[in-house]
Coordinates of C-alpha atoms and ligand atoms in Angstrom, one line a residue:
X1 CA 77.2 73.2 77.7
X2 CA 73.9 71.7 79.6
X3 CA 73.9 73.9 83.1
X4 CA 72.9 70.2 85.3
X5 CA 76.0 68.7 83.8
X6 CA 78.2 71.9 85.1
X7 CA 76.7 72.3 88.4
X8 CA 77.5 68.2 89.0
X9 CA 81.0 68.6 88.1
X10 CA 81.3 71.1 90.1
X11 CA 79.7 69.3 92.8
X12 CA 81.3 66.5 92.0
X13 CA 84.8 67.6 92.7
X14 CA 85.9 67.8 89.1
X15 CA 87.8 70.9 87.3
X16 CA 85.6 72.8 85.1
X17 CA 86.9 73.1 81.6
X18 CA 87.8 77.4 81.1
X19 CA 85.1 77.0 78.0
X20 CA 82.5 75.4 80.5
X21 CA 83.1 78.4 83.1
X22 CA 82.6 80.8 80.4
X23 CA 79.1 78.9 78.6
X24 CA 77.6 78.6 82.3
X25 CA 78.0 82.0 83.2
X26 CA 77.3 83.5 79.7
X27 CA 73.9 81.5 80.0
X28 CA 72.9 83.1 83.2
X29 CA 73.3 86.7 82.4
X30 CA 71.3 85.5 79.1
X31 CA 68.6 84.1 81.3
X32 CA 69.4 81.0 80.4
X33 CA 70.4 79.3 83.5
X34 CA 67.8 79.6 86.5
X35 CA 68.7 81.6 89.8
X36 CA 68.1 78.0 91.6
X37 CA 70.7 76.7 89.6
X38 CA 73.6 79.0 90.0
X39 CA 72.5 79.1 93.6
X40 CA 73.2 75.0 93.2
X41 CA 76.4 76.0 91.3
X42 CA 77.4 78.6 94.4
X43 CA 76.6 76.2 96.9
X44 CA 78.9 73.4 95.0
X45 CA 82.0 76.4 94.5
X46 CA 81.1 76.6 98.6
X47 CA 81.9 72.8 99.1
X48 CA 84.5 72.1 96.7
X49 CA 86.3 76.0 96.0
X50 CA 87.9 76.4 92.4
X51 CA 91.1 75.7 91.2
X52 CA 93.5 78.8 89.8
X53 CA 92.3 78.3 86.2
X54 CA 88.6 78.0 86.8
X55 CA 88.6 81.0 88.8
X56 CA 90.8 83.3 86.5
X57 CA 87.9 82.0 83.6
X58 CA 85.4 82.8 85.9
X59 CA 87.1 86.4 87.1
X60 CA 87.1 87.3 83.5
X61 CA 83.6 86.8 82.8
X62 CA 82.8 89.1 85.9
X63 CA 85.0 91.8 84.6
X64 CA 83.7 91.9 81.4
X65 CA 80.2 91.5 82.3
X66 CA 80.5 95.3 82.4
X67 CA 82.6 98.4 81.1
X68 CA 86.4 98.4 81.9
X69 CA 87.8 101.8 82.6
X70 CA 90.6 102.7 80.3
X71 CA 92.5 105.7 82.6
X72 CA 95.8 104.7 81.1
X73 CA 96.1 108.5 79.6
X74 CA 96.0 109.9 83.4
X75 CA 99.5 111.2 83.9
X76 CA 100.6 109.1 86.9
X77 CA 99.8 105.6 88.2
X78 CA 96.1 104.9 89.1
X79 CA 95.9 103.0 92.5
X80 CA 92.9 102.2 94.7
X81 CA 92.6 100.7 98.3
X82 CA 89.9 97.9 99.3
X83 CA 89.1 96.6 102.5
X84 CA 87.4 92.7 103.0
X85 CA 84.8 94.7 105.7
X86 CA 84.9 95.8 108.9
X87 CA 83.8 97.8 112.1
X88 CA 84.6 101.0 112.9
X89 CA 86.5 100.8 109.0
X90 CA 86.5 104.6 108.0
X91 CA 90.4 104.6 106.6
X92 CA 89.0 105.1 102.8
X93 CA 87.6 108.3 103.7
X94 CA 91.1 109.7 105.0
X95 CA 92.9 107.2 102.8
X96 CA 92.0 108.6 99.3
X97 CA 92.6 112.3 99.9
X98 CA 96.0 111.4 101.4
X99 CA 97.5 109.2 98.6
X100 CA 96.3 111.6 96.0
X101 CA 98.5 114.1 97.8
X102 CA 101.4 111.5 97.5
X103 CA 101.0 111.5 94.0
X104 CA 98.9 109.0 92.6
X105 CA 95.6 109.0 91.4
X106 CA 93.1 107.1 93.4
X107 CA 90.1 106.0 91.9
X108 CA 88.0 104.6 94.6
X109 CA 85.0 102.2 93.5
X110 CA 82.9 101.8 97.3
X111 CA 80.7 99.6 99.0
X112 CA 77.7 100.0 101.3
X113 CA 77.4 98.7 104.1
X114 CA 76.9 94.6 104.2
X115 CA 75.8 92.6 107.6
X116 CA 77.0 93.8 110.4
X117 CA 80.0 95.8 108.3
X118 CA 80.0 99.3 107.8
X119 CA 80.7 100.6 103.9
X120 CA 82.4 103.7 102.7
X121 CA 79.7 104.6 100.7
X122 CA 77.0 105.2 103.6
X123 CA 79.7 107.1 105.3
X124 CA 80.7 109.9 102.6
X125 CA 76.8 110.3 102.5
X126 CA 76.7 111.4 105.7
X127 CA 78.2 114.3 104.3
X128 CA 75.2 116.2 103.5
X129 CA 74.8 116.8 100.0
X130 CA 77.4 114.5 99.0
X131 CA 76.9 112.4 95.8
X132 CA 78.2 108.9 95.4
X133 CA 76.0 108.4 92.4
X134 CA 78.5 109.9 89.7
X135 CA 78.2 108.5 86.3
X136 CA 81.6 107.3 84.7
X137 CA 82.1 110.6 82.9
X138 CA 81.5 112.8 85.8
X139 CA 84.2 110.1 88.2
X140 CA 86.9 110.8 85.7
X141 CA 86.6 114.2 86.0
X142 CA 86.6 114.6 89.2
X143 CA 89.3 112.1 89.7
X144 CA 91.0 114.2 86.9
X145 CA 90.7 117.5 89.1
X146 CA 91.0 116.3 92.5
X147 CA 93.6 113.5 91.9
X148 CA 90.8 111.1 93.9
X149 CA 87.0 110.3 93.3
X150 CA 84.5 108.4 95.0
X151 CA 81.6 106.4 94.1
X152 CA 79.8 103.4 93.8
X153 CA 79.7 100.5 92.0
X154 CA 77.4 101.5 88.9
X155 CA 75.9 99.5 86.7
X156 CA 78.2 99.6 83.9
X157 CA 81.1 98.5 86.1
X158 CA 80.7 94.0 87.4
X159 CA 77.3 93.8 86.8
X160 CA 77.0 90.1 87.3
X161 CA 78.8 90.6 90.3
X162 CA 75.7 92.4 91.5
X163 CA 73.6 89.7 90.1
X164 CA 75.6 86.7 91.8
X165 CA 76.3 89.4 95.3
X166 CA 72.5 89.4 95.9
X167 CA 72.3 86.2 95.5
X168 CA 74.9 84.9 97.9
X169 CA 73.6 86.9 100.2
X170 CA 70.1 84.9 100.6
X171 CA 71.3 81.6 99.3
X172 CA 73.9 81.4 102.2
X173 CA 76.9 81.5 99.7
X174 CA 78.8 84.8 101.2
X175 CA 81.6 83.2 103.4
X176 CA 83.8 81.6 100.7
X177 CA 87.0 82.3 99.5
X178 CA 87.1 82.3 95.7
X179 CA 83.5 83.7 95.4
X180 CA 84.8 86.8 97.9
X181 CA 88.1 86.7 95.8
X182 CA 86.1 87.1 92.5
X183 CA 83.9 89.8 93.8
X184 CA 85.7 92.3 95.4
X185 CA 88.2 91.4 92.1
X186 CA 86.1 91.7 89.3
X187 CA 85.2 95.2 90.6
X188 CA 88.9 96.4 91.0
X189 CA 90.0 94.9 87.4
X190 CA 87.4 96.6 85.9
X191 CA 88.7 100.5 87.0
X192 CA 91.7 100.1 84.7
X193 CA 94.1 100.1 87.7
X194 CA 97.7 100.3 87.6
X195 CA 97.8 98.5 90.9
X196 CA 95.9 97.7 93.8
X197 CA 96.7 97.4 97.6
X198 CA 94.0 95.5 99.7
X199 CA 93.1 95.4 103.5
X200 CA 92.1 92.3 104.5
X201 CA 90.5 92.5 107.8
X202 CA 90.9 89.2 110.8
X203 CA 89.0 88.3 113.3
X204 CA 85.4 88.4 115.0
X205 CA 84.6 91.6 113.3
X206 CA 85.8 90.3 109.5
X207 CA 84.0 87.7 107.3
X208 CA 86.9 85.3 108.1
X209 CA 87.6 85.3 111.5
X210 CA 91.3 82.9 111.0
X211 CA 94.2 83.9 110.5
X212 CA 95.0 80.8 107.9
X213 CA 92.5 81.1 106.1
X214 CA 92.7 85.3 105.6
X215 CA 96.1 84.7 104.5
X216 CA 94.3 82.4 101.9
X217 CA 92.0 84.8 101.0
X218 CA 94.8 87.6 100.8
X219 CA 97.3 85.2 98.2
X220 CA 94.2 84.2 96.0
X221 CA 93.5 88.2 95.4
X222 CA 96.9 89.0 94.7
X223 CA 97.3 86.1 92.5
X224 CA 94.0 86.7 90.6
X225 CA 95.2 90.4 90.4
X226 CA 98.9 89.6 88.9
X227 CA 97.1 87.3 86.2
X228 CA 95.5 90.2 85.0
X229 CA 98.5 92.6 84.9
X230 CA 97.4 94.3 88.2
X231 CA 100.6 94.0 90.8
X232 CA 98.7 93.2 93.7
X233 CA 99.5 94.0 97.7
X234 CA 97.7 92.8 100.7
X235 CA 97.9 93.9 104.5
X236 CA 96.2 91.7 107.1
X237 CA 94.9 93.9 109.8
X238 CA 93.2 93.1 112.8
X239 CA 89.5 93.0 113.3
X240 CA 89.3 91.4 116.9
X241 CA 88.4 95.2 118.0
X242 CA 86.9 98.2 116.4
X243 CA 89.6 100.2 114.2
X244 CA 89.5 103.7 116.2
X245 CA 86.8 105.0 118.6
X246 CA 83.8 105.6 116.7
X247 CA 81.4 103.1 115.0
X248 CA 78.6 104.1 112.8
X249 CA 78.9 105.7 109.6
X250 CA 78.7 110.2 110.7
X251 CA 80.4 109.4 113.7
X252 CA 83.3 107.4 111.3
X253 CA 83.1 110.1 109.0
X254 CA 83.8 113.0 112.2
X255 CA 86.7 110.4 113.2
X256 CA 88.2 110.2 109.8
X257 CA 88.3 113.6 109.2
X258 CA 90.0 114.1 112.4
X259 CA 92.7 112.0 111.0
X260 CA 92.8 113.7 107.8
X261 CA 93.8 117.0 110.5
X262 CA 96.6 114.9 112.0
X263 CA 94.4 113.9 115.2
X264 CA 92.2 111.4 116.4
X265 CA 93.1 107.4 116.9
X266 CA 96.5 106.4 116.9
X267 CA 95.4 102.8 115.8
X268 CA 93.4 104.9 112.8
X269 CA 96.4 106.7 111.5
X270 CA 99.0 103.9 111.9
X271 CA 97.1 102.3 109.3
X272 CA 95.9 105.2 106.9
X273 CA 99.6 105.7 107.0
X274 CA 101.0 102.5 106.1
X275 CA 98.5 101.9 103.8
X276 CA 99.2 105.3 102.1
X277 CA 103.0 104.4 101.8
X278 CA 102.2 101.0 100.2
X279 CA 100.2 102.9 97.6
X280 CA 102.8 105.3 96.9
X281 CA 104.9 102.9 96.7
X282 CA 103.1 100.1 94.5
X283 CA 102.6 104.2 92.1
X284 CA 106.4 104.3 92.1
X285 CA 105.5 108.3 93.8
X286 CA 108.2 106.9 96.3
X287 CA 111.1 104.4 96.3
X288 CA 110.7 103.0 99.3
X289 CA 107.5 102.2 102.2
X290 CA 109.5 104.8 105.1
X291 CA 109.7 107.3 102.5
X292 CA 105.7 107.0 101.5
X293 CA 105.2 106.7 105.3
X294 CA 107.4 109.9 106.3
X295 CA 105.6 111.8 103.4
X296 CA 101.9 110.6 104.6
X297 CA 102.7 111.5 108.1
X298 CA 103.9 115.1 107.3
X299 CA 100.4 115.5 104.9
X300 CA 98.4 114.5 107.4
X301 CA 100.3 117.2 110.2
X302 CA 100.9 119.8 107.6
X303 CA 97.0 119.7 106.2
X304 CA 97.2 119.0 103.2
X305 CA 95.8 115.8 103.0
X306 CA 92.5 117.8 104.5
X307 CA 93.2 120.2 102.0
X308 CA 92.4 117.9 99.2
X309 CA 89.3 116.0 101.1
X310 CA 87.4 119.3 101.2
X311 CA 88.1 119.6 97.5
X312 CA 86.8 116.3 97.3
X313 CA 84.2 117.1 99.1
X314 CA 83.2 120.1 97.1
X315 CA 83.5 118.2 93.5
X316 CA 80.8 115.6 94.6
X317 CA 78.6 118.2 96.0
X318 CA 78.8 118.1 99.3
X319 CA 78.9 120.4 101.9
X320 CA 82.2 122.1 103.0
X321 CA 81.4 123.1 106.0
X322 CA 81.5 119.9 107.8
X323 CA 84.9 119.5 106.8
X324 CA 85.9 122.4 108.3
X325 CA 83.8 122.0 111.0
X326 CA 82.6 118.4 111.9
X327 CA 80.3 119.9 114.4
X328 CA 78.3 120.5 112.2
X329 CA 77.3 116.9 110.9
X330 CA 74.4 116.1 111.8
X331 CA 73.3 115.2 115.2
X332 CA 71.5 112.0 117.1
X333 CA 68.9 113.5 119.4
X334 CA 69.8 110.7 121.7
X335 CA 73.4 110.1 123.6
X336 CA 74.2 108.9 126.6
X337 CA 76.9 107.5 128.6
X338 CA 77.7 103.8 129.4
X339 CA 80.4 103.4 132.5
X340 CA 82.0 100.8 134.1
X341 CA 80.8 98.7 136.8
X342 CA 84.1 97.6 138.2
X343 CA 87.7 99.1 138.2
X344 CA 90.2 96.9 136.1
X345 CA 91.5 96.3 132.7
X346 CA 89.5 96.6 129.2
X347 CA 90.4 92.9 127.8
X348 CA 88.3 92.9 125.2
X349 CA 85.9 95.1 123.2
X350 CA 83.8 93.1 120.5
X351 CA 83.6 94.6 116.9
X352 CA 80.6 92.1 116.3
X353 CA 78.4 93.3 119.1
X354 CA 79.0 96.6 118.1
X355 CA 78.5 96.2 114.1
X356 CA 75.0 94.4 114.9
X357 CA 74.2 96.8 117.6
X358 CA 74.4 100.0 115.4
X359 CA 72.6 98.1 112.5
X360 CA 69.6 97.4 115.1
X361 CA 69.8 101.2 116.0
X362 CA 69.5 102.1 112.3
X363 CA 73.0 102.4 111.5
X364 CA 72.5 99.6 108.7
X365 CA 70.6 97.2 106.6
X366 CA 68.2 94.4 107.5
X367 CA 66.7 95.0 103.5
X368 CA 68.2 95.5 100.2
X369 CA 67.5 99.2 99.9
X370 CA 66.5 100.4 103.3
X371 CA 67.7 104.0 104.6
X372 CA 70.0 104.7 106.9
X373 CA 70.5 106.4 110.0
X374 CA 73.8 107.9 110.1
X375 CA 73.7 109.5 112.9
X376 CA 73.6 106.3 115.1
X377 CA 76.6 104.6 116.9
X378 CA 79.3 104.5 119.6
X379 CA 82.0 106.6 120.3
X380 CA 84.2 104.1 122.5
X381 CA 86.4 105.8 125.2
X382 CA 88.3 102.9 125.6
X383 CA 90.3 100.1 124.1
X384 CA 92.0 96.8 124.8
X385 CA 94.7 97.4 127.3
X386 CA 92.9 101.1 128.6
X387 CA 92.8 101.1 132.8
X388 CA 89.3 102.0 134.0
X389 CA 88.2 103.3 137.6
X390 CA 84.5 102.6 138.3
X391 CA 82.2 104.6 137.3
X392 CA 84.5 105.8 134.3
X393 CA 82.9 106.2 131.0
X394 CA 83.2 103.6 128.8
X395 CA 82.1 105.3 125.8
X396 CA 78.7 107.0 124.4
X397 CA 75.7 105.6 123.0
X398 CA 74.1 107.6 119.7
X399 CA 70.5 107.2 119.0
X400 CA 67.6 108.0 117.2
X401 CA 65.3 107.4 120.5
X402 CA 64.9 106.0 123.4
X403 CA 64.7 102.6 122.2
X404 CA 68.1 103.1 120.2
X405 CA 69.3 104.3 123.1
X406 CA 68.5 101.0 125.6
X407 CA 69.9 98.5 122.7
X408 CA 72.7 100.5 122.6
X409 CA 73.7 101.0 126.1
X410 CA 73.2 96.9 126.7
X411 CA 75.5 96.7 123.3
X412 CA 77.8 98.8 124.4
X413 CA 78.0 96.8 128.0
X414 CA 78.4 93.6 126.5
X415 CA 80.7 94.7 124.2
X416 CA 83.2 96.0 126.8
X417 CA 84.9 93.3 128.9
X418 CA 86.9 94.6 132.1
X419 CA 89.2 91.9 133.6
X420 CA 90.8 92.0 137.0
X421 CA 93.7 95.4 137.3
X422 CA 96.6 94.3 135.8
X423 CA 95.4 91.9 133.1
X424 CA 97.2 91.9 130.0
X425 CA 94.4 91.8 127.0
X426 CA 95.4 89.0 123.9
X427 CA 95.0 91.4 121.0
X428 CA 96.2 90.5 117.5
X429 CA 98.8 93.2 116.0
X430 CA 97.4 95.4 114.0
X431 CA 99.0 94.6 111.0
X432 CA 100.2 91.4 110.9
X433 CA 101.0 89.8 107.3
X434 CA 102.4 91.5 104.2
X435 CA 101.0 89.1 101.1
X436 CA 102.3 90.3 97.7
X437 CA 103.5 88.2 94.8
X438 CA 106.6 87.2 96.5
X439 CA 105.0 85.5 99.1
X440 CA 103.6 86.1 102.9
X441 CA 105.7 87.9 105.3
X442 CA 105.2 88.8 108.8
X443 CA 104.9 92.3 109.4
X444 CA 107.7 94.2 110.3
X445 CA 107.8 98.1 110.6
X446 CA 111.0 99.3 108.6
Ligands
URA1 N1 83.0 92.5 99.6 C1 82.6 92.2 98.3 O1 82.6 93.1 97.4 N2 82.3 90.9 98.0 C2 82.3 89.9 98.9 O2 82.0 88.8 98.6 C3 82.6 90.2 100.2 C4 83.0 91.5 100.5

């Protein structure tokens, strides 16, 4: 294999040879293929995408770049959750909890946050004390105990994912469907999953904003996950507007625990809910979605879904308390109120402002590395469709000072459009596709 003769194929238009796939890639993790040259290679994948086979070679390689869970011994089914990225995103934190308590066993491999999405991992940390850092032995006994566990990607687990994710990410290379497929897919294949159900986020707020093409996106993962033995399920859910009220990862975590006590968003629940019955379901724990759904909805009222998150909670060190009392998570100094200027109809509120907003504020990431702030972010009191008066509060500003607190209050402004009294907003549903082996379906409730 001669790395110049792979990348000009590729760039080329023609299909890689499975062998070819598997030489380039094996080279680079050697060191022998340059960073400029499978940034040349990413760039070509960008332009020309990669048939079934190439990418199932290439898949493979990622996956076994690291260790491959074996949980098979586990007495019931092992199923995770994984979102493409969004704003205001916090259904992990109530998902996992609440599909253990279904009956599965959920073993959740995070993110941080990337661009202007938020990431799972940063909000669990704004539990104090709370460790995402757990070594494999330590996430299969807590997933052993608790029936869920948390953590981050470690080394052991995709490591040329990492390799080929920090790359993307300065050599322009992020926004491209196989090279998302393989990534967040290589990760999941490697937990030793029974099956997986995915959330793949549209609009402004996602990584891709069309409908087409997150349906694409959505049939290539389930595809790459039933060629490895992984049955494979995929929501499309709506990312035109934040999911829930808050944005910003303590403020997410306080809404998400809300929901684990059979409160907060409606918008939030619908989808912890469905998502929960789809897991249940893809676990065999129930024989049919409205079953999984009834039983997630009676968890969630009768507390036992919270029940299990404080255990959570308390395996990866964290502190209790806050569960039990999410007044006691830590604070911005700074909060103020942003109202509207005009009576009328919220039309609009824009996930993207928001996202980069709270990152600005010191929500997220400019640097590989940096700290967070997690107290920072909005709490929204409205959404699309809500009727203001003027002068009625569109939702608070968190920051860390008053600087925070004047990008935040102009985000939050521009974020929030109010059209004339009885306009009707143009808001995608919030979950609009079902794409599983069998195909792409509309939605339906049922
Ligand atoms: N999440 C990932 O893990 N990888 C991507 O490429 C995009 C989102």
């Amino acid at each position: 294999m001669i790395p110049t003769r792979v990348i000009e194929d590729k760039r080329d238009g023609a299909e890689l040879r499975a062998e070819d796939v598997r030489s380039f890639l094996g080279a680079y993790l050697a060191g022998e293929v340059e960073e400029y040259q499978m940034a040349a290679f990413l760039m070509a994948v960008v332009f020309r995408g990669m048939t079934r086979a190439e990418l199932n070679a290439f898949v493979e390689v990622m996956i076994h770049s690291g260790a491959v869970l074996d949980l098979a011994d586990l007495p019931a089914p092992r199923i995770d959750k994984h979102s493409t990225g969004g704003v205001g995103d916090k259904v992990s934190l109530a998902l996992a909890p609440l599909a253990a308590e279904l009956g599965v066993y959920v073993p959740m491999m995070s993110g941080r946050g990337l661009g202007h999405t938020g990431g799972t991992l940063d909000k669990l940390e704004a539990i104090p004390g709370f460790r995402t850092d757990l070594g494999l032995a330590e996430f299969r006994a807590v997933l052993e105990q608790v029936g869920c566990a948390m953590m981050g990607q470690t080394r052991e687990i995709a490591p040329l994912d990492r390799r080929l994710y920090d790359l993307r990410s300065v050599s322009g290379t992020v926004p491209c469907i196989p090279l998302i497929a393989s990534s967040i897919m290589s990760k999941k294949l490697a937990e030793g999953l029974s099956a997986l159900v995915l959330d793949v986020k549209v609009g402004e707020g996602a990584f891709i904003a069309e409908e087409e093409r997150a349906q694409e996106l959505a049939s290539v993962m389930v595809s790459l996950g039933e060629d490895h033995g992984v049955p494979t399920t995929a929501l499309l859910t709506a990312m035109d507007r934040p999911l829930g009220r808050a944005v910003g990862n303590g403020l997410e975590t306080v809404e998400a625990l809300q929901c684990l006590r059979g409160r907060g968003p409606a918008d939030l629940r619908a989808l912890v809910v469905e998502l929960a019955a789809e897991m249940a379901l893809a676990g065999e724990a129930v024989g049919t979605v409205a079953e999984g759904r009834a039983r997630a909805e009676a968890a969630l009222d009768e507390g036992r879904a919270l029940s299990r998150m404080k255990r959570l909670v308390e395996a990866q060190g964290g502190d209790v308390s806050v569960v039990e009392d999410p007044r006691r998570m830590p604070r911005a100094p700074e909060v103020d109120m942003v109202v509207a200027g005009r009576a009328g109809v919220v039309t609009g509120v824009s996930p993207l402002t928001l996202g980069r907003a709270c990152v600005a504020m010191g929500g997220g990431r400019t640097r590989l590395g940096e700290s967070i702030d997690a107290r920072v972010g909005f709490v929204l009191a409205v959404a699309p469709g809500t009727e203001v008066a003027e002068g009625q509060s569109l939702g608070e500003v968190h920051a860390a000072d008053q600087e925070g607190l004047a990008w935040g209050r102009e985000a939050l402004r521009e974020a929030v459009t109010v059209g004339a009294p009885g306009d009707t907003p143009a808001v995608r549903p919030l979950i609009s596709h079902r794409v599983s082996a069998a195909g792409i379906e509309v939605w339906a409730p049922g």
